[in-house]
mmCIF file with all atom_site columns, C-alpha atoms in Angstrom:
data_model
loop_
_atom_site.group_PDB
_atom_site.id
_atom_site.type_symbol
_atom_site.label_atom_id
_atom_site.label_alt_id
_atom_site.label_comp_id
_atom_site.label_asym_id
_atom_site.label_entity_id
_atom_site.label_seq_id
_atom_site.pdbx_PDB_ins_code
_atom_site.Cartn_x
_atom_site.Cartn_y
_atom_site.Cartn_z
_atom_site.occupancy
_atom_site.B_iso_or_equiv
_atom_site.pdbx_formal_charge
_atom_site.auth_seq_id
_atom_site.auth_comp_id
_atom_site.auth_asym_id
_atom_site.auth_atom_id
_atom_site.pdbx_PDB_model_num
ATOM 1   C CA . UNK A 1 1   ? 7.190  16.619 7.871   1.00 59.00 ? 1   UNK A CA 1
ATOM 2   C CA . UNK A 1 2   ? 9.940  17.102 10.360  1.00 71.00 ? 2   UNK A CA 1
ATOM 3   C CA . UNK A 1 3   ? 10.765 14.307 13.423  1.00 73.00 ? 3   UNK A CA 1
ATOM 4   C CA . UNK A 1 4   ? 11.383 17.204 15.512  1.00 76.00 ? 4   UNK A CA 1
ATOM 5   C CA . UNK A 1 5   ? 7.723  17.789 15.034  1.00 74.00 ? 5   UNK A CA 1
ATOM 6   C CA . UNK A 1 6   ? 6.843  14.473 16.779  1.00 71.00 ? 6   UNK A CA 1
ATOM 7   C CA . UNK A 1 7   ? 9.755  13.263 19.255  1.00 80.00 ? 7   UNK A CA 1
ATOM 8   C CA . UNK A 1 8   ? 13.049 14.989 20.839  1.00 85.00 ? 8   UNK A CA 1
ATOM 9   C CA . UNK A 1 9   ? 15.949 13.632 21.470  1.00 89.00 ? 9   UNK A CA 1
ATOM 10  C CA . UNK A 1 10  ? 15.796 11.330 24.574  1.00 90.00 ? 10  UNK A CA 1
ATOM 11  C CA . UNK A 1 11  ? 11.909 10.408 24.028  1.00 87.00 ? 11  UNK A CA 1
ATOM 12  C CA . UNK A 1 12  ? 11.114 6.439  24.105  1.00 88.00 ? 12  UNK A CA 1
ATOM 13  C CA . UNK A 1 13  ? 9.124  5.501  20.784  1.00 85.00 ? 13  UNK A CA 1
ATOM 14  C CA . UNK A 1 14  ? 7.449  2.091  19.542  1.00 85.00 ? 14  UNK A CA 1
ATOM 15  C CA . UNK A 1 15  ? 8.592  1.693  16.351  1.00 85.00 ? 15  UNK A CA 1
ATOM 16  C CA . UNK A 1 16  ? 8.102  -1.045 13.521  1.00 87.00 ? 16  UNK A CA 1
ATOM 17  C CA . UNK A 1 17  ? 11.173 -2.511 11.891  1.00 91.00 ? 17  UNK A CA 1
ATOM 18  C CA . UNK A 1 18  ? 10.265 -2.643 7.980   1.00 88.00 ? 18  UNK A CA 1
ATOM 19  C CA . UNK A 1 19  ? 13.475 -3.352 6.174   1.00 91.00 ? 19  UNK A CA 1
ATOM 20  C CA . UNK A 1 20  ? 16.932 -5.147 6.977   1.00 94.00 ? 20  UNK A CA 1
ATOM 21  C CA . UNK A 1 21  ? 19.666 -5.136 4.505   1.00 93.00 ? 21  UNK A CA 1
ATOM 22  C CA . UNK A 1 22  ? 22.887 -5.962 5.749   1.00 94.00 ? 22  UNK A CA 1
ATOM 23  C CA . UNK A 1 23  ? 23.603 -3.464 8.592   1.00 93.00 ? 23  UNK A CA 1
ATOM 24  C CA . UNK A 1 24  ? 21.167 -0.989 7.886   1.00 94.00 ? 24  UNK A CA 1
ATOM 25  C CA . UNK A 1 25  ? 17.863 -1.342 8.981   1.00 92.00 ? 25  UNK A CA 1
ATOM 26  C CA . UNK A 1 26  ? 14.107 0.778  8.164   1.00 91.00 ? 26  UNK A CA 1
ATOM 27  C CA . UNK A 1 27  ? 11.698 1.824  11.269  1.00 88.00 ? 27  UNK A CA 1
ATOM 28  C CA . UNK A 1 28  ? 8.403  3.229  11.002  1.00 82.00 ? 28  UNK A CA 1
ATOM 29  C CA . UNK A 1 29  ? 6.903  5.240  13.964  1.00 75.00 ? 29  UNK A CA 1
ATOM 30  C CA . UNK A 1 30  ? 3.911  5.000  11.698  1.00 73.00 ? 30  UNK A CA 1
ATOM 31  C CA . UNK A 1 31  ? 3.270  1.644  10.568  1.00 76.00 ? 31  UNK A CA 1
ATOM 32  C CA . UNK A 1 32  ? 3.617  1.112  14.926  1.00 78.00 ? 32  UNK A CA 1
ATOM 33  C CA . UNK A 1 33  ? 0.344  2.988  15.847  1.00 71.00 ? 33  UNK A CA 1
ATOM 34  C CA . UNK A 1 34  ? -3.051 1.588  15.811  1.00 65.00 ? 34  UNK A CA 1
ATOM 35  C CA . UNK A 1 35  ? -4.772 1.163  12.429  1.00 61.00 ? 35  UNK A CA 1
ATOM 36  C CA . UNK A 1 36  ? -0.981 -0.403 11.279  1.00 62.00 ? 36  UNK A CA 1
ATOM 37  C CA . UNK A 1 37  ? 0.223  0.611  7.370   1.00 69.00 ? 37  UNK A CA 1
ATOM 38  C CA . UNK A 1 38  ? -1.723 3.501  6.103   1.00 65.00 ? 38  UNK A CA 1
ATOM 39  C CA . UNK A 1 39  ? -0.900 2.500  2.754   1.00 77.00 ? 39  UNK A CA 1
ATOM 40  C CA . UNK A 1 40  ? -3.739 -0.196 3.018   1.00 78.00 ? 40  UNK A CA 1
ATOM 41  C CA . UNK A 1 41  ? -6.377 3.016  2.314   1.00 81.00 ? 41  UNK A CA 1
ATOM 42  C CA . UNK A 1 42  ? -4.365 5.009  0.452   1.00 88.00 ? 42  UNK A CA 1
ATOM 43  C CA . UNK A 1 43  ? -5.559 8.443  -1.133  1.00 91.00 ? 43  UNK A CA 1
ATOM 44  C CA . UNK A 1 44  ? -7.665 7.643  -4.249  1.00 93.00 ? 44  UNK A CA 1
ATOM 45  C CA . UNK A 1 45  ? -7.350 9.128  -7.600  1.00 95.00 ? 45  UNK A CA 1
ATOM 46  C CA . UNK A 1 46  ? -9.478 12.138 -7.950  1.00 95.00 ? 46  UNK A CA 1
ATOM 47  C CA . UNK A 1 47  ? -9.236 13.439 -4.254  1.00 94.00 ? 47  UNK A CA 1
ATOM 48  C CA . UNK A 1 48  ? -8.805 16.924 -3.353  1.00 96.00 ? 48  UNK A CA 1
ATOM 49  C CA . UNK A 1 49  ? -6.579 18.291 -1.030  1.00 95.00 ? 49  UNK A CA 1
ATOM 50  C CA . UNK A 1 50  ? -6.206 21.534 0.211   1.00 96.00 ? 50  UNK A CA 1
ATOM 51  C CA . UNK A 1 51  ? -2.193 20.945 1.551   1.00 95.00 ? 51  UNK A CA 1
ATOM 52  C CA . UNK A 1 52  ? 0.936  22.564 2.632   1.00 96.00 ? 52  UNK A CA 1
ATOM 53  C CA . UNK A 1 53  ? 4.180  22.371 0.438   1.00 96.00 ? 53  UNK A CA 1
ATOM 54  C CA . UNK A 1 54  ? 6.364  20.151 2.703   1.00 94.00 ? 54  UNK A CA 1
ATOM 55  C CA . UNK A 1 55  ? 9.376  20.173 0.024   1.00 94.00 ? 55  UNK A CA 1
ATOM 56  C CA . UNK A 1 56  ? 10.416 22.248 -2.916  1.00 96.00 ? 56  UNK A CA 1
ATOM 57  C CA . UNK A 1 57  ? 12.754 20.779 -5.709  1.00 96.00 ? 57  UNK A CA 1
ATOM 58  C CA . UNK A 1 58  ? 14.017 20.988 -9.129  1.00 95.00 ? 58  UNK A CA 1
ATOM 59  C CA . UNK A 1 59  ? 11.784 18.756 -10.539 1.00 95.00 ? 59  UNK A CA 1
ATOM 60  C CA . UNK A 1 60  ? 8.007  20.095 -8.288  1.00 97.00 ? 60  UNK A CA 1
ATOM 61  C CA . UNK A 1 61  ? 7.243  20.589 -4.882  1.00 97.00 ? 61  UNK A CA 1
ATOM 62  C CA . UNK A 1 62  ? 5.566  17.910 -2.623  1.00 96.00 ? 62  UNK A CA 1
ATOM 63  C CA . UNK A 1 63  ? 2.365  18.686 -0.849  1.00 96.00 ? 63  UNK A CA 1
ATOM 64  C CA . UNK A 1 64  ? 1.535  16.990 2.694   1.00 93.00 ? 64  UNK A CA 1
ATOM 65  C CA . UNK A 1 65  ? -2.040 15.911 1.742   1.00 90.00 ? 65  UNK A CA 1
ATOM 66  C CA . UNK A 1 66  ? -2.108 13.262 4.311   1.00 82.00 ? 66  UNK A CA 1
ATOM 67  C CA . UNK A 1 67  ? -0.160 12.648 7.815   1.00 74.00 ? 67  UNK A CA 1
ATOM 68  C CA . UNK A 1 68  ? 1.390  10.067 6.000   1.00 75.00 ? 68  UNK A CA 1
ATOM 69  C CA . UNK A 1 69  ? 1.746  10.645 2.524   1.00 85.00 ? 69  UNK A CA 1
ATOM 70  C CA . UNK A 1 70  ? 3.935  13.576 0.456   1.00 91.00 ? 70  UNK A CA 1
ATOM 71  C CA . UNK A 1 71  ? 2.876  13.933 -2.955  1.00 95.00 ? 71  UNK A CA 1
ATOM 72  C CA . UNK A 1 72  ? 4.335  15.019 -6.102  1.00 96.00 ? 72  UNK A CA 1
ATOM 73  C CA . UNK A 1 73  ? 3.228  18.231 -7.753  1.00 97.00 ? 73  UNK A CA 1
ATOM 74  C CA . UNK A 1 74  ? 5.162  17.987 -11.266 1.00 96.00 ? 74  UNK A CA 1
ATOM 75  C CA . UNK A 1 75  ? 7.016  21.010 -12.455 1.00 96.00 ? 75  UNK A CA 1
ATOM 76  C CA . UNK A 1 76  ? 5.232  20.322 -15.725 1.00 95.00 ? 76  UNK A CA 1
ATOM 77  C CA . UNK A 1 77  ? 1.791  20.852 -13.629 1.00 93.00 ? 77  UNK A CA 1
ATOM 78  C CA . UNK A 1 78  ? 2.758  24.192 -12.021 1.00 94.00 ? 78  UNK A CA 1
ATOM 79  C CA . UNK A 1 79  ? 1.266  27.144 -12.635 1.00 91.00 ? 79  UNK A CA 1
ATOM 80  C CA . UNK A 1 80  ? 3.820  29.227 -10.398 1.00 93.00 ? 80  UNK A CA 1
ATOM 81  C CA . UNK A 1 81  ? 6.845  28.853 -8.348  1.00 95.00 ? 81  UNK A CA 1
ATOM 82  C CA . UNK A 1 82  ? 6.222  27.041 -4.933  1.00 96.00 ? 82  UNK A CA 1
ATOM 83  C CA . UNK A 1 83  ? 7.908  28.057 -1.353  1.00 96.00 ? 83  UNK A CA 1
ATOM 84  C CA . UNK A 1 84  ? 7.972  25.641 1.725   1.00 96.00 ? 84  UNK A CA 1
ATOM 85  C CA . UNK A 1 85  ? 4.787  26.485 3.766   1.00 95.00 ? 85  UNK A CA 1
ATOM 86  C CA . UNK A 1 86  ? 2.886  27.866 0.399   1.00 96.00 ? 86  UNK A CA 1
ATOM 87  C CA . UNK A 1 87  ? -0.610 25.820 0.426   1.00 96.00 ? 87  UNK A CA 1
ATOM 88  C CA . UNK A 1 88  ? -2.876 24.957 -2.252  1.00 96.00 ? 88  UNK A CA 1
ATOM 89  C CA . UNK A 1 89  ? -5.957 23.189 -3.421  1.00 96.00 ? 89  UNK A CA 1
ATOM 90  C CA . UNK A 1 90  ? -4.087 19.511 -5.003  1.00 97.00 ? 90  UNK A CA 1
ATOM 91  C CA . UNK A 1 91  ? -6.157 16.729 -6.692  1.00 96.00 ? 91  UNK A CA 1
ATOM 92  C CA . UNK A 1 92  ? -4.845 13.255 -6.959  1.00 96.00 ? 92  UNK A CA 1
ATOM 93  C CA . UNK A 1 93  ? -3.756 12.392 -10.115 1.00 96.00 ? 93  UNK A CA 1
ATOM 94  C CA . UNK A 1 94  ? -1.947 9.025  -10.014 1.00 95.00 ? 94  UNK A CA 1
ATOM 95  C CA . UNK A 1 95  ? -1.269 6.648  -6.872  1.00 95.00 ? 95  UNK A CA 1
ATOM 96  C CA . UNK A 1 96  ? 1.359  3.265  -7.174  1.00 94.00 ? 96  UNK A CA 1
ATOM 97  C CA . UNK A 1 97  ? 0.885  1.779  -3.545  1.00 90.00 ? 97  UNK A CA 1
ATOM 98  C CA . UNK A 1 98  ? 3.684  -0.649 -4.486  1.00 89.00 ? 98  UNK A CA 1
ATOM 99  C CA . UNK A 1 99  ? 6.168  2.478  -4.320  1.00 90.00 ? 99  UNK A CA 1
ATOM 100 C CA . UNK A 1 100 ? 4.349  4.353  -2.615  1.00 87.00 ? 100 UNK A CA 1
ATOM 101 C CA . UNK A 1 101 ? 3.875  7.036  -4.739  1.00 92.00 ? 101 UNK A CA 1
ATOM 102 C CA . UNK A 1 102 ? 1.607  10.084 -5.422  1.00 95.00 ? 102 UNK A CA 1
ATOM 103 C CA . UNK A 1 103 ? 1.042  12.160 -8.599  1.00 96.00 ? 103 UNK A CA 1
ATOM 104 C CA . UNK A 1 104 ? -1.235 15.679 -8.017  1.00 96.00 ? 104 UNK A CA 1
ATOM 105 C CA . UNK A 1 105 ? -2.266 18.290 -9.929  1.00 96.00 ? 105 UNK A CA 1
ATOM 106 C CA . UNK A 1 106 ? -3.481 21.505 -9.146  1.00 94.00 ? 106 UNK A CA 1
ATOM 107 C CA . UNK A 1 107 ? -7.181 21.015 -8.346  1.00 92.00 ? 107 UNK A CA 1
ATOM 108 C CA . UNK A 1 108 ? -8.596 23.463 -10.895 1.00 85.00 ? 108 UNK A CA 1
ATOM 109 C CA . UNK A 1 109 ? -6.632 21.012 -13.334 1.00 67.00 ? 109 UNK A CA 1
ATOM 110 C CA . UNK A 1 110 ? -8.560 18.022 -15.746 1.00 65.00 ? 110 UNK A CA 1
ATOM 111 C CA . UNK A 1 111 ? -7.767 14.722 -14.968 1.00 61.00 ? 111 UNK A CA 1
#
């Protein structure tokens, strides 16, 4: 997910301030809509997605299964090489709300 995708430069947003350590601070244009912290119905284990690659790295790419959540797709859980835009059928594999955090594997996959 890009920013550019949801304000420009100059645009007035309501934002929520999450974090303050020292002089930095956190803001979340999501945790400011209606409905508040998504993370309080998180995706549930077993889910199935059928997602766009949002990132590729090293170590997996991470799917867009939600508005608000990019999960993990291990390298270990590939089946081929991922591109940026490439898009898939992704189950949920493992979810930590604390960090939130998403494990997937290819749908096809056993959990």
């Amino acid at each position: 997910m890009n920013p550019n995708d949801f304000v420009a430069v100059g645009d007035f947003i309501k934002v929520k301030v999450t974090k303050i350590i020292g002089d930095r601070f956190s803001v979340s244009l999501r945790e400011a809509q209606p409905g508040g912290n998504p993370w309080l119905d998180p995706p549930k284990v077993g889910q199935v997605y059928r997602s766009k690659v949002g990132v590729v790295t090293e170590y997996g790419a991470f799917f867009d299964i939600t508005s608000y959540c990019r999960a993990l797709l291990h390298i270990d859980n590939m089946n081929k090489q991922y591109m940026v835009g490439d898009i898939d059928n992704v189950r949920v594999k493992y979810v930590d709300v604390e960090k939130r955090r998403v494990e997937l594997v290819l749908a096809e996959a056993k959990l």
